[in-house]
Short mmCIF file of C-alpha atoms in Angstrom, two decimals:
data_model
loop_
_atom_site.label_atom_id
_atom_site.label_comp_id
_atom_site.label_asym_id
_atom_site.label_seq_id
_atom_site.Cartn_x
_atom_site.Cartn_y
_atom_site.Cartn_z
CA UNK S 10 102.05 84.79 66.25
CA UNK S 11 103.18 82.62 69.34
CA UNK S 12 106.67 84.39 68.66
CA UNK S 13 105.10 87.52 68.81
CA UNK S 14 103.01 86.74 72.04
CA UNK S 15 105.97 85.51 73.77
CA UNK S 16 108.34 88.46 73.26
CA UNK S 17 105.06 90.53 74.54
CA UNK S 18 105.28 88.52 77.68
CA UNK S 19 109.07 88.44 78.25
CA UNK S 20 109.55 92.59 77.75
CA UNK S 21 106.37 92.83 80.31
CA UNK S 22 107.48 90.28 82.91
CA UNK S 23 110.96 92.44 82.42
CA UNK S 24 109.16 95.72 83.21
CA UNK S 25 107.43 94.51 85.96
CA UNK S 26 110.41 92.82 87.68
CA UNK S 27 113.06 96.22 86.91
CA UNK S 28 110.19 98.49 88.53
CA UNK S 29 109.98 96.00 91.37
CA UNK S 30 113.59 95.81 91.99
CA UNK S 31 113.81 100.11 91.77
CA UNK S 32 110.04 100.33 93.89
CA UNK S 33 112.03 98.27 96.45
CA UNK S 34 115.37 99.61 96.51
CA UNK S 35 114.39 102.83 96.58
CA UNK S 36 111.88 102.55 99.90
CA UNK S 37 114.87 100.28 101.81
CA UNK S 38 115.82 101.92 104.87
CA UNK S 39 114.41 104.82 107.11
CA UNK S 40 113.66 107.96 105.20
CA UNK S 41 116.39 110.79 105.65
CA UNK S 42 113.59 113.39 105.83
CA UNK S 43 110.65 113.88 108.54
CA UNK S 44 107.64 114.61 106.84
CA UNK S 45 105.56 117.42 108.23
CA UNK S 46 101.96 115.36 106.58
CA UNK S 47 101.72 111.46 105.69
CA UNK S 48 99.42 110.10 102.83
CA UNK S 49 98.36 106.83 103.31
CA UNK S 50 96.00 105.25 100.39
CA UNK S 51 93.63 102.79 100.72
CA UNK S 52 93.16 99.09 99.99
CA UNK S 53 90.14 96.52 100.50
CA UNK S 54 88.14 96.71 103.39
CA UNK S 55 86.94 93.36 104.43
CA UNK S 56 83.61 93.91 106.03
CA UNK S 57 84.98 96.49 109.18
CA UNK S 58 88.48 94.92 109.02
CA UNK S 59 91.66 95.61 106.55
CA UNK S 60 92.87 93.46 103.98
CA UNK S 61 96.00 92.14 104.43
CA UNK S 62 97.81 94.92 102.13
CA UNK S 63 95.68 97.57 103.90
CA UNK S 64 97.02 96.46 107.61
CA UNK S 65 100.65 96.31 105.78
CA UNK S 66 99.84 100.27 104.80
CA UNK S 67 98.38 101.00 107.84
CA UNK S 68 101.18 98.91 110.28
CA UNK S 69 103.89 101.56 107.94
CA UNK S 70 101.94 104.67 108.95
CA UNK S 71 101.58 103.45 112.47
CA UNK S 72 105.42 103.22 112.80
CA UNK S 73 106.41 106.51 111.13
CA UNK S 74 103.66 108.60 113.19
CA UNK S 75 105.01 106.57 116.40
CA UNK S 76 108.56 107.73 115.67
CA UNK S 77 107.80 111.25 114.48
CA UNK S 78 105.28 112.71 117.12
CA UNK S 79 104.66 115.75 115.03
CA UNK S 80 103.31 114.19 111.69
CA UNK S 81 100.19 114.24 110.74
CA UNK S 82 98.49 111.08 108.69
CA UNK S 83 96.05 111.85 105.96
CA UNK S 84 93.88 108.58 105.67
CA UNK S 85 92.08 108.52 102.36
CA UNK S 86 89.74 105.92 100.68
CA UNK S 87 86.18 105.36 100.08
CA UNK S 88 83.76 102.54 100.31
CA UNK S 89 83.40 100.40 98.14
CA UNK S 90 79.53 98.32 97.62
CA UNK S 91 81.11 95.35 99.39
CA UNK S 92 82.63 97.37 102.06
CA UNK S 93 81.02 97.67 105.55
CA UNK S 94 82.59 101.10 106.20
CA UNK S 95 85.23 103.42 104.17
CA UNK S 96 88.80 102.79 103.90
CA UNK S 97 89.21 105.53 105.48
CA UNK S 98 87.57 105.45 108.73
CA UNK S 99 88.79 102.00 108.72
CA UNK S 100 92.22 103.50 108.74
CA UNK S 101 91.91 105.63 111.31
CA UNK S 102 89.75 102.90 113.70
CA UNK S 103 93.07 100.73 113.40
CA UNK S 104 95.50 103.83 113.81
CA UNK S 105 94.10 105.26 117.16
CA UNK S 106 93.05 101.42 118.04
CA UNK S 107 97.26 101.53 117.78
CA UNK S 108 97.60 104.41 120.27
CA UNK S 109 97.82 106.95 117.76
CA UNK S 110 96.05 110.27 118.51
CA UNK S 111 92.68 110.69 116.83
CA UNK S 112 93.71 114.37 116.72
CA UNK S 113 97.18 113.46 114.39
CA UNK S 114 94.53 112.10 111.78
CA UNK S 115 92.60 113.55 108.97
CA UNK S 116 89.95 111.08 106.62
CA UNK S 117 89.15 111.34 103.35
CA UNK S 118 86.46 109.45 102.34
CA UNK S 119 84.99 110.43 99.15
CA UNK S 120 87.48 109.09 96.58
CA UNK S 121 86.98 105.23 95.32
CA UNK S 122 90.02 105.04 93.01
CA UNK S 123 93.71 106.10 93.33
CA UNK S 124 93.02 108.94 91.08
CA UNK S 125 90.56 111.10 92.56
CA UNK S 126 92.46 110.13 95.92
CA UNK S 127 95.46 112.00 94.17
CA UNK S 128 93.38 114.76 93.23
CA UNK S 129 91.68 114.81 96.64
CA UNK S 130 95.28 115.39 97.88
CA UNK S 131 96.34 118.14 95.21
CA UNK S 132 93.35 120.36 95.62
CA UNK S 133 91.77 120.00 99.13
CA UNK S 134 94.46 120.13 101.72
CA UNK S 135 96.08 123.15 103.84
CA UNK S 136 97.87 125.38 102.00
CA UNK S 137 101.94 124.09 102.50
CA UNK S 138 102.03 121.88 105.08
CA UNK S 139 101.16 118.65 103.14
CA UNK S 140 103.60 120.35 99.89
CA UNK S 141 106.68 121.80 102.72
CA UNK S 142 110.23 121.84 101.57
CA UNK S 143 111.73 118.79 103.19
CA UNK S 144 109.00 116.42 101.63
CA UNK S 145 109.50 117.66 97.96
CA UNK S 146 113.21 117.67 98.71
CA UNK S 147 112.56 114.36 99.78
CA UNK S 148 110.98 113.54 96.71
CA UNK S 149 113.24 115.10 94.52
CA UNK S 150 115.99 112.86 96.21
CA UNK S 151 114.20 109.29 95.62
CA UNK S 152 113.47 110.40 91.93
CA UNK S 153 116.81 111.00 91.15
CA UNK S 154 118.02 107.56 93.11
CA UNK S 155 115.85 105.78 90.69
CA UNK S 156 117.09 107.62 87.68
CA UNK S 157 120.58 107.07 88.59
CA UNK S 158 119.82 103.28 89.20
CA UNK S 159 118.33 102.54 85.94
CA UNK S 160 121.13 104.88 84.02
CA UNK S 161 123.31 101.76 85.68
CA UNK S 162 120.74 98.99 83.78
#
């Protein structure tokens, strides 16, 4: 049983350090693509402020909108019971806090968990602009980096 247990362990500590290495090589560098729309999830709100892995997300969107005047960032996360206000408008306090236009920003604040955030996304934004060319190219391109990688493993 302790054999069994520690092969468990080994092939998950494996899994989680080969998607860590391909999560990380494949967001190195500046992305080759401007992106019409941004998504940026939410993370714990601590009272009115961001958690540290929040202001990380947020700090990211901050630079990309700052260096591509036209996007737009779609804020999106909930509040949680221990929250004193939504991800969300948290989010978008710290962006335009940031100098970002309040008018570059759209909340979504009804979804508490990355899945209804993702489904938030799918069915309630403009038609195209969040789904244009470039950013499923874009897509497209990063998928296939991380399929070539691990055909190299």
């Amino acid at each position: 049983l302790t054999t069994i247990v520690s092969v468990i362990v080994a092939l998950g500590l494996t899994v989680v350090t080969v998607t860590g290495i391909v999560m990380a090589d494949s967001v190195a560098g500046d992305a080759d693509t401007a992106c019409e729309y941004i998504v940026v999830l939410g993370a714990k709100v601590n009272g009115t402020a961001p958690s540290r892995t929040l202001r990380e997300r947020i700090d990211a969107a901050a630079d990309y909108l700052k260096s591509h005047p036209d996007a737009i960032a779609v804020v999106s996360g909930g509040q949680g019971p221990d929250e004193g206000i939504s991800e969300a408008q948290c989010m978008f306090n710290y962006l335009t806090a940031a100098g970002i236009d309040a008018a570059r920003i759209t909340m979504e604040d009804r979804a508490t968990t990355t899945v209804e955030k993702m489904l938030d996304y799918a069915f309630n934004t403009p038609v195209d602009p969040l789904r244009s060319w470039d950013c499923v190219k874009q897509r497209c391109e990063l998928i296939d980096r991380n399929l070539a990688y691990l055909a190299n493993e």
